[in-house]
Amino acid sequence: MKVLGIETSCDETGAAVVKDGEILLSNIVSSSVDLHAVYGGVVPEIASRSHLEVILPVIEEALTVAETDWDGIDAIAVTQGPGLSGSLLIGVLTARTLAIAKNKPLFPVNHVEAHVYANFITSTASHLSTNYQLPTTEPKFPILALIVSGGHSQLVLFSGHSDYRLLGQTRDDAVGEAFDKVAKILGLPYPGGPSVAKAAETGDTGAFKLPVSRLENPYDFSFSGLKTAVLRVSQAAAGKTYAFPSTGLAELLDSQQKADIAASFQKTAVDTLISPLKRAAKEFNPATIAVAGGVATNSELRRQLAKAFPDPVMIPDIKLCTDNAAMVAVLGYFRSHTTHPHDPYSLEVLPNFQM
Ligand code: KG4
Ligand code: ZN
């Protein structure tokens, strides 16, 4: 069964074809990140206009690369939420229209849940020219999943497909958001995650002592205190107090100070993620631990995971960690086994779709 996935929840327009929920036939992503960089964050209007401009060519390319036409597509899966409403609308309306025009069953999926399903891709079609580092076997239930992205930080226990329990989540900022805000404090370019990670490479993780939050629910996360602590140590290092958002502060810091702050922050952010994950692994004894989302590309997180767990933790290929439609197609495939297709005439976006 071949599923066409469509993803437009934020600033990436994605279309992908996945066979039987595990074989990647194509994975096309067109990002409008460069258009947002000058504003230091995603501008919703620009994102939705970009989706509108590229969605049809991206879908056509996904079919071409997958060496299929519409007759070969058995179902359409689309991100229904959470995300920016204007961005989600483009994907959902396109999927609805195609489902009607091409007479295909339509399966809406949750974007955060879909991130975990990137781990189910175990092979690619032989004609795909891009290399992917993939696991040889799919994840086994129960799966303990840590989802870390720009919008979400969640710890979820999956007993089966569509059968999961939210153990904990962020009480304030998502971890990716914290990386993005720290990048702003340090004057590093957008998107913040990769630039903080790069600055951290030459920094000392022990240069600054930063707080790891403790919450009532041991599986919840908080990053706002850490972000404020980064602002305070940056102000102390610069010898000057600036109010948040701290314009001008970055110019008073030299590159070694920035690297040390980035490294100390990154280490603490990763510690904040790892300790609830370790605790949950002990309590629930999962068959698989899986990590997913844009922050799962972070190499310090990957290093710490390798150190913390004796068995390998599943993390998708970097191209499948950040927003993509392959994960949407995989989840749509499994949805098609447990639910009826959605009426294409009535599917609405869910910008606040909770897991
Ligand atoms: O999953 P994703 O592509 O989009 C959302 O669903 O949010 O995640 C994007 C987030 C951004 O906050 C970005 O700064 C962060 O992932 N990110 C990273 C790295 N690469 C991307 N954070 C830390 N280290 C990285 N290497
Ligand atoms: Zn995402």
CSV table of C-alpha atoms and ligand atoms in Angstrom, one decimal:
chain,number,residue,atom,x,y,z
A,1,MET,CA,0.0,0.0,0.0
A,2,LYS,CA,1.4,3.4,-1.1
A,3,VAL,CA,0.5,6.5,1.0
A,4,LEU,CA,1.1,10.0,-0.1
A,5,GLY,CA,1.9,12.2,2.9
A,6,ILE,CA,1.5,16.0,3.0
A,7,GLU,CA,3.0,18.2,5.7
A,8,THR,CA,2.6,22.0,6.0
A,9,SER,CA,2.3,22.7,9.8
A,10,CYS,CA,5.1,25.3,10.0
A,11,ASP,CA,7.7,26.5,7.5
A,12,GLU,CA,8.4,23.3,5.6
A,13,THR,CA,6.3,22.1,2.7
A,14,GLY,CA,6.6,18.3,2.5
A,15,ALA,CA,5.3,15.6,0.3
A,16,ALA,CA,6.4,12.0,0.4
A,17,VAL,CA,5.4,8.5,-0.7
A,18,VAL,CA,5.9,5.6,1.7
A,19,LYS,CA,5.1,2.0,0.9
A,20,ASP,CA,3.6,-0.3,3.5
A,21,GLY,CA,4.5,2.1,6.3
A,22,GLU,CA,8.2,1.3,6.1
A,23,ILE,CA,9.8,1.7,2.6
A,24,LEU,CA,10.6,5.3,1.7
A,25,LEU,CA,9.9,5.9,-2.0
A,26,SER,CA,10.3,9.7,-2.0
A,27,ASN,CA,10.7,12.6,0.5
A,28,ILE,CA,10.5,16.1,-0.8
A,29,VAL,CA,10.9,19.1,1.5
A,30,SER,CA,10.8,22.7,0.4
A,31,SER,CA,11.7,25.1,3.3
A,32,SER,CA,10.9,28.8,3.5
A,33,VAL,CA,13.4,29.1,6.4
A,34,ASP,CA,15.6,31.6,4.4
A,35,LEU,CA,12.7,33.9,4.0
A,36,HIS,CA,12.1,34.0,7.8
A,37,ALA,CA,15.7,34.3,8.8
A,38,VAL,CA,15.8,38.1,8.4
A,39,TYR,CA,12.9,38.4,10.9
A,40,GLY,CA,14.6,36.0,13.4
A,41,GLY,CA,11.5,33.7,13.5
A,42,VAL,CA,8.7,32.2,11.4
A,43,VAL,CA,6.4,34.8,10.0
A,44,PRO,CA,3.0,33.0,9.6
A,45,GLU,CA,1.8,34.9,6.6
A,46,ILE,CA,5.1,34.3,4.7
A,47,ALA,CA,5.0,30.6,5.6
A,48,SER,CA,1.4,30.1,4.3
A,49,ARG,CA,2.1,32.0,1.1
A,50,SER,CA,5.2,29.9,0.5
A,51,HIS,CA,3.2,26.7,1.1
A,52,LEU,CA,0.7,27.9,-1.5
A,53,GLU,CA,3.4,28.6,-4.1
A,54,VAL,CA,5.2,25.3,-3.8
A,55,ILE,CA,2.7,22.6,-2.6
A,56,LEU,CA,1.6,21.4,-6.0
A,57,PRO,CA,5.2,21.2,-7.5
A,58,VAL,CA,6.4,19.5,-4.3
A,59,ILE,CA,3.6,16.8,-4.5
A,60,GLU,CA,4.3,16.3,-8.3
A,61,GLU,CA,8.0,15.8,-7.5
A,62,ALA,CA,7.2,13.3,-4.7
A,63,LEU,CA,5.2,11.2,-7.2
A,64,THR,CA,7.9,11.5,-9.9
A,65,VAL,CA,10.7,10.5,-7.6
A,66,ALA,CA,8.6,7.6,-6.2
A,67,GLU,CA,8.2,6.5,-9.8
A,68,THR,CA,4.4,6.4,-9.5
A,69,ASP,CA,1.4,8.2,-10.8
A,70,TRP,CA,-2.0,8.7,-9.1
A,71,ASP,CA,-3.1,5.2,-9.9
A,72,GLY,CA,-0.3,3.9,-7.8
A,73,ILE,CA,-1.4,5.9,-4.7
A,74,ASP,CA,-3.7,4.1,-2.3
A,75,ALA,CA,-4.4,6.8,0.3
A,76,ILE,CA,-3.5,10.4,1.3
A,77,ALA,CA,-2.3,11.3,4.8
A,78,VAL,CA,-2.1,15.0,5.9
A,79,THR,CA,-1.0,16.9,9.0
A,80,GLN,CA,-4.2,18.2,10.6
A,81,GLY,CA,-2.4,19.9,13.5
A,82,PRO,CA,-0.9,21.2,15.7
A,83,GLY,CA,0.7,24.1,13.9
A,84,LEU,CA,0.1,27.5,12.3
A,85,SER,CA,-3.5,27.6,11.1
A,86,GLY,CA,-2.7,29.4,7.8
A,87,SER,CA,0.0,26.9,7.0
A,88,LEU,CA,-2.1,23.9,8.0
A,89,LEU,CA,-5.0,25.1,5.9
A,90,ILE,CA,-2.9,24.9,2.7
A,91,GLY,CA,-2.0,21.3,3.3
A,92,VAL,CA,-5.4,20.2,4.5
A,93,LEU,CA,-7.3,22.0,1.6
A,94,THR,CA,-4.8,20.5,-0.9
A,95,ALA,CA,-5.3,17.0,0.6
A,96,ARG,CA,-9.1,17.4,0.6
A,97,THR,CA,-9.2,18.5,-3.0
A,98,LEU,CA,-6.9,15.7,-4.2
A,99,ALA,CA,-8.8,13.1,-2.2
A,100,ILE,CA,-12.0,14.2,-3.9
A,101,ALA,CA,-10.5,14.7,-7.4
A,102,LYS,CA,-8.5,11.5,-7.4
A,103,ASN,CA,-11.0,9.5,-5.3
A,104,LYS,CA,-8.5,8.5,-2.6
A,105,PRO,CA,-9.2,7.7,1.1
A,106,LEU,CA,-8.0,10.6,3.4
A,107,PHE,CA,-6.3,10.1,6.8
A,108,PRO,CA,-5.6,13.2,9.0
A,109,VAL,CA,-2.8,12.8,11.5
A,110,ASN,CA,-1.3,14.5,14.5
A,111,HIS,CA,2.1,16.1,13.6
A,112,VAL,CA,3.7,15.4,17.0
A,113,GLU,CA,2.7,11.8,16.9
A,114,ALA,CA,3.9,11.6,13.3
A,115,HIS,CA,7.4,12.6,14.4
A,116,VAL,CA,7.7,9.3,16.3
A,117,TYR,CA,6.6,7.4,13.2
A,118,ALA,CA,9.7,8.5,11.3
A,119,ASN,CA,11.4,5.7,13.3
A,120,PHE,CA,9.3,3.1,11.4
A,121,ILE,CA,11.1,3.7,8.1
A,122,THR,CA,13.5,0.8,7.7
A,123,SER,CA,14.5,1.0,4.0
A,124,THR,CA,14.4,3.2,0.8
A,125,ALA,CA,13.6,2.3,-2.8
A,126,SER,CA,16.7,1.4,-4.6
A,127,HIS,CA,16.3,4.3,-7.0
A,128,LEU,CA,16.5,7.0,-4.3
A,129,SER,CA,19.7,8.9,-4.7
A,130,THR,CA,19.8,10.4,-1.2
A,131,ASN,CA,21.4,8.3,1.5
A,132,TYR,CA,19.5,7.6,4.8
A,133,GLN,CA,20.8,6.0,7.9
A,134,LEU,CA,18.0,3.7,8.8
A,135,PRO,CA,17.4,1.0,11.4
A,136,THR,CA,17.1,-2.6,10.3
A,137,THR,CA,14.0,-3.4,12.3
A,138,GLU,CA,11.0,-1.3,13.2
A,139,PRO,CA,10.4,-0.1,16.8
A,140,LYS,CA,8.7,-2.7,19.1
A,141,PHE,CA,5.9,-1.8,21.5
A,142,PRO,CA,5.8,-0.6,24.2
A,143,ILE,CA,7.6,2.4,22.9
A,144,LEU,CA,8.8,5.1,25.2
A,145,ALA,CA,9.0,8.2,22.9
A,146,LEU,CA,10.7,11.5,23.6
A,147,ILE,CA,9.5,14.1,21.1
A,148,VAL,CA,11.6,17.2,21.0
A,149,SER,CA,11.0,20.0,18.4
A,150,GLY,CA,10.5,23.7,18.1
A,151,GLY,CA,6.9,23.4,19.2
A,152,HIS,CA,6.8,20.4,21.5
A,153,SER,CA,8.7,18.5,24.2
A,154,GLN,CA,6.7,15.4,25.2
A,155,LEU,CA,7.3,12.1,26.8
A,156,VAL,CA,4.8,9.5,25.5
A,157,LEU,CA,4.3,5.8,26.1
A,158,PHE,CA,2.9,3.9,23.2
A,159,SER,CA,1.3,0.5,24.0
A,160,GLY,CA,0.3,0.0,20.3
A,161,HIS,CA,-0.6,2.1,17.2
A,162,SER,CA,-3.0,4.9,18.2
A,163,ASP,CA,-2.8,3.7,21.7
A,164,TYR,CA,-0.7,5.9,23.8
A,165,ARG,CA,-0.4,7.8,27.1
A,166,LEU,CA,1.1,11.2,27.5
A,167,LEU,CA,3.5,10.9,30.5
A,168,GLY,CA,4.7,14.5,30.6
A,169,GLN,CA,5.3,17.6,28.5
A,170,THR,CA,6.8,21.0,28.7
A,171,ARG,CA,5.1,23.4,31.1
A,172,ASP,CA,6.3,26.5,29.1
A,173,ASP,CA,8.8,26.6,26.2
A,174,ALA,CA,9.5,23.7,24.0
A,175,VAL,CA,13.2,22.7,24.0
A,176,GLY,CA,13.7,23.8,20.4
A,177,GLU,CA,12.1,27.1,21.3
A,178,ALA,CA,14.7,27.5,24.1
A,179,PHE,CA,17.5,26.9,21.6
A,180,ASP,CA,16.0,29.5,19.3
A,181,LYS,CA,15.7,32.1,22.2
A,182,VAL,CA,19.2,31.4,23.5
A,183,ALA,CA,20.5,32.0,19.9
A,184,LYS,CA,18.8,35.4,20.0
A,185,ILE,CA,20.4,36.3,23.3
A,186,LEU,CA,23.8,35.3,21.9
A,187,GLY,CA,23.2,37.0,18.5
A,188,LEU,CA,23.5,33.7,16.6
A,189,PRO,CA,21.6,33.3,13.4
A,190,TYR,CA,18.1,31.8,13.0
A,191,PRO,CA,17.3,28.9,13.2
A,192,GLY,CA,18.8,28.8,16.6
A,193,GLY,CA,19.1,25.1,17.3
A,194,PRO,CA,21.9,24.4,14.7
A,195,SER,CA,23.7,27.7,15.4
A,196,VAL,CA,23.8,27.2,19.2
A,197,ALA,CA,25.0,23.6,18.6
A,198,LYS,CA,27.7,24.9,16.3
A,199,ALA,CA,28.8,27.6,18.8
A,200,ALA,CA,28.8,25.0,21.6
A,201,GLU,CA,31.4,22.8,19.7
A,202,THR,CA,34.3,25.2,20.9
A,203,GLY,CA,32.8,25.9,24.3
A,204,ASP,CA,33.3,24.6,27.8
A,205,THR,CA,30.1,22.8,29.1
A,206,GLY,CA,31.2,23.5,32.7
A,207,ALA,CA,31.9,27.2,32.2
A,208,PHE,CA,28.5,28.3,33.7
A,209,LYS,CA,26.3,26.5,36.2
A,210,LEU,CA,22.8,26.5,35.0
A,211,PRO,CA,19.6,25.1,36.6
A,212,VAL,CA,17.9,21.9,35.7
A,213,SER,CA,14.2,22.3,36.5
A,214,ARG,CA,12.4,20.0,38.9
A,215,LEU,CA,8.6,19.8,38.6
A,216,GLU,CA,5.8,18.1,40.5
A,217,ASN,CA,5.2,15.6,37.7
A,218,PRO,CA,8.7,14.0,37.2
A,219,TYR,CA,7.9,13.5,33.5
A,220,ASP,CA,7.2,17.2,32.8
A,221,PHE,CA,9.8,19.6,31.5
A,222,SER,CA,10.4,23.3,31.9
A,223,PHE,CA,12.9,25.5,29.9
A,224,SER,CA,11.8,29.0,30.8
A,225,GLY,CA,14.0,29.2,33.9
A,226,LEU,CA,17.0,27.9,32.0
A,227,LYS,CA,16.4,30.5,29.3
A,228,THR,CA,16.3,33.3,31.9
A,229,ALA,CA,19.4,31.9,33.6
A,230,VAL,CA,21.2,32.1,30.2
A,231,LEU,CA,20.1,35.7,30.0
A,232,ARG,CA,21.5,36.4,33.5
A,233,VAL,CA,24.9,34.8,32.9
A,234,SER,CA,25.1,36.6,29.5
A,235,GLN,CA,24.5,39.9,31.3
A,236,ALA,CA,27.0,39.1,34.0
A,237,ALA,CA,29.6,38.1,31.3
A,238,ALA,CA,29.0,41.3,29.4
A,239,GLY,CA,29.0,43.3,32.6
A,240,LYS,CA,25.8,45.0,31.6
A,241,THR,CA,22.1,44.6,32.3
A,242,TYR,CA,19.7,44.6,29.4
A,243,ALA,CA,16.0,43.8,29.6
A,244,PHE,CA,14.8,40.8,27.6
A,245,PRO,CA,14.9,40.5,24.6
A,246,SER,CA,18.3,41.9,25.3
A,247,THR,CA,19.1,43.8,22.1
A,248,GLY,CA,22.7,44.8,22.1
A,249,LEU,CA,23.9,42.3,24.6
A,250,ALA,CA,25.4,39.9,22.1
A,251,GLU,CA,27.8,42.6,20.8
A,252,LEU,CA,29.4,42.8,24.2
A,253,LEU,CA,30.2,39.1,24.3
A,254,ASP,CA,33.3,37.7,22.6
A,255,SER,CA,33.1,34.5,20.6
A,256,GLN,CA,34.6,32.3,23.4
A,257,GLN,CA,32.1,33.7,25.9
A,258,LYS,CA,29.3,32.9,23.5
A,259,ALA,CA,30.7,29.4,22.9
A,260,ASP,CA,30.9,28.7,26.7
A,261,ILE,CA,27.4,29.9,27.3
A,262,ALA,CA,26.1,27.9,24.3
A,263,ALA,CA,27.9,24.7,25.5
A,264,SER,CA,26.7,25.2,29.1
A,265,PHE,CA,23.1,25.8,28.0
A,266,GLN,CA,23.1,22.8,25.6
A,267,LYS,CA,24.5,20.5,28.2
A,268,THR,CA,21.8,21.6,30.7
A,269,ALA,CA,19.0,21.4,28.2
A,270,VAL,CA,20.0,17.9,27.3
A,271,ASP,CA,20.3,16.9,31.0
A,272,THR,CA,16.8,18.3,31.5
A,273,LEU,CA,15.5,15.9,28.8
A,274,ILE,CA,17.5,12.8,29.7
A,275,SER,CA,16.7,12.5,33.4
A,276,PRO,CA,12.8,12.1,33.0
A,277,LEU,CA,13.5,9.8,30.1
A,278,LYS,CA,15.8,7.6,32.3
A,279,ARG,CA,13.2,7.6,35.1
A,280,ALA,CA,10.4,6.6,32.7
A,281,ALA,CA,12.5,3.8,31.1
A,282,LYS,CA,13.1,2.4,34.6
A,283,GLU,CA,9.4,2.6,35.5
A,284,PHE,CA,7.8,1.4,32.3
A,285,ASN,CA,10.5,-1.0,30.9
A,286,PRO,CA,9.8,-0.2,27.2
A,287,ALA,CA,10.9,-2.6,24.4
A,288,THR,CA,12.0,0.5,22.5
A,289,ILE,CA,13.1,4.0,23.4
A,290,ALA,CA,12.6,6.3,20.5
A,291,VAL,CA,13.5,10.0,20.1
A,292,ALA,CA,12.1,12.2,17.4
A,293,GLY,CA,11.7,15.8,16.3
A,294,GLY,CA,14.0,18.6,15.1
A,295,VAL,CA,16.1,18.7,18.3
A,296,ALA,CA,16.8,15.0,17.9
A,297,THR,CA,19.4,16.1,15.3
A,298,ASN,CA,21.5,17.6,18.2
A,299,SER,CA,24.7,15.7,18.5
A,300,GLU,CA,25.1,16.4,22.3
A,301,LEU,CA,21.7,14.8,22.8
A,302,ARG,CA,22.7,11.8,20.7
A,303,ARG,CA,26.0,11.5,22.7
A,304,GLN,CA,24.2,11.7,26.1
A,305,LEU,CA,21.6,9.2,24.9
A,306,ALA,CA,24.3,6.7,23.9
A,307,LYS,CA,25.9,7.2,27.3
A,308,ALA,CA,22.7,6.9,29.4
A,309,PHE,CA,21.2,3.8,27.9
A,310,PRO,CA,22.9,0.4,27.4
A,311,ASP,CA,20.7,-0.5,24.4
A,312,PRO,CA,20.7,1.8,21.4
A,313,VAL,CA,18.0,4.5,21.4
A,314,MET,CA,16.2,4.8,18.1
A,315,ILE,CA,16.7,8.2,16.5
A,316,PRO,CA,15.6,8.8,12.8
A,317,ASP,CA,18.0,9.9,10.1
A,318,ILE,CA,18.6,13.7,10.4
A,319,LYS,CA,16.5,14.3,7.3
A,320,LEU,CA,13.6,12.5,9.0
A,321,CYS,CA,14.0,14.3,12.4
A,322,THR,CA,13.1,17.7,11.1
A,323,ASP,CA,9.6,18.3,9.6
A,324,ASN,CA,8.9,16.0,6.7
A,325,ALA,CA,5.9,14.3,5.1
A,326,ALA,CA,7.4,10.8,5.2
A,327,MET,CA,6.5,10.5,8.9
A,328,VAL,CA,3.0,11.7,8.0
A,329,ALA,CA,2.6,9.0,5.4
A,330,VAL,CA,3.8,6.3,7.8
A,331,LEU,CA,1.3,7.3,10.5
A,332,GLY,CA,-1.4,7.6,7.8
A,333,TYR,CA,-0.6,4.0,6.8
A,334,PHE,CA,-1.1,2.7,10.3
A,335,ARG,CA,-4.2,4.9,10.8
A,336,SER,CA,-5.7,3.2,7.7
A,337,HIS,CA,-5.7,0.0,9.7
A,338,THR,CA,-7.5,1.3,12.8
A,339,THR,CA,-9.9,4.0,11.5
A,340,HIS,CA,-12.2,4.9,8.6
A,341,PRO,CA,-11.0,7.5,6.2
A,342,HIS,CA,-12.2,11.1,7.0
A,343,ASP,CA,-14.9,12.7,4.9
A,344,PRO,CA,-12.8,15.0,2.5
A,345,TYR,CA,-15.6,17.5,2.4
A,346,SER,CA,-15.5,18.3,6.1
A,347,LEU,CA,-11.9,17.9,7.3
A,348,GLU,CA,-10.9,21.0,9.4
A,349,VAL,CA,-7.4,22.1,10.6
A,350,LEU,CA,-6.7,21.7,14.4
A,351,PRO,CA,-4.0,24.3,15.2
A,352,ASN,CA,-4.0,23.2,18.9
A,353,PHE,CA,-4.3,19.4,18.2
A,354,GLN,CA,-3.2,17.7,21.5
A,355,MET,CA,-1.7,14.3,21.5
B,1,KG4,O1,10.6,19.2,14.3
B,1,KG4,P1,11.0,20.6,13.8
B,1,KG4,O2,11.7,20.6,12.4
B,1,KG4,O3,9.8,21.5,13.7
B,1,KG4,C1,8.8,21.5,14.7
B,1,KG4,O4,7.8,20.7,14.6
B,1,KG4,O5,8.9,22.4,15.6
B,1,KG4,O6,12.0,21.2,14.9
B,1,KG4,C2,12.5,22.5,14.7
B,1,KG4,C3,13.3,22.9,15.9
B,1,KG4,C4,13.8,24.3,16.0
B,1,KG4,O7,13.5,24.9,17.2
B,1,KG4,C5,15.3,24.2,15.8
B,1,KG4,O8,16.0,25.2,16.3
B,1,KG4,C6,15.6,22.8,16.4
B,1,KG4,O9,14.5,22.0,16.1
B,1,KG4,N1,16.8,22.2,16.0
B,1,KG4,C7,17.8,22.0,16.8
B,1,KG4,C8,18.9,21.5,16.0
B,1,KG4,N2,18.4,21.4,14.7
B,1,KG4,C9,17.2,21.9,14.7
B,1,KG4,N3,18.0,22.1,18.1
B,1,KG4,C10,19.2,21.7,18.7
B,1,KG4,N4,20.2,21.3,18.0
B,1,KG4,C11,20.1,21.1,16.6
B,1,KG4,N5,21.2,20.6,16.0
B,2,ZN,ZN,7.7,19.1,13.8
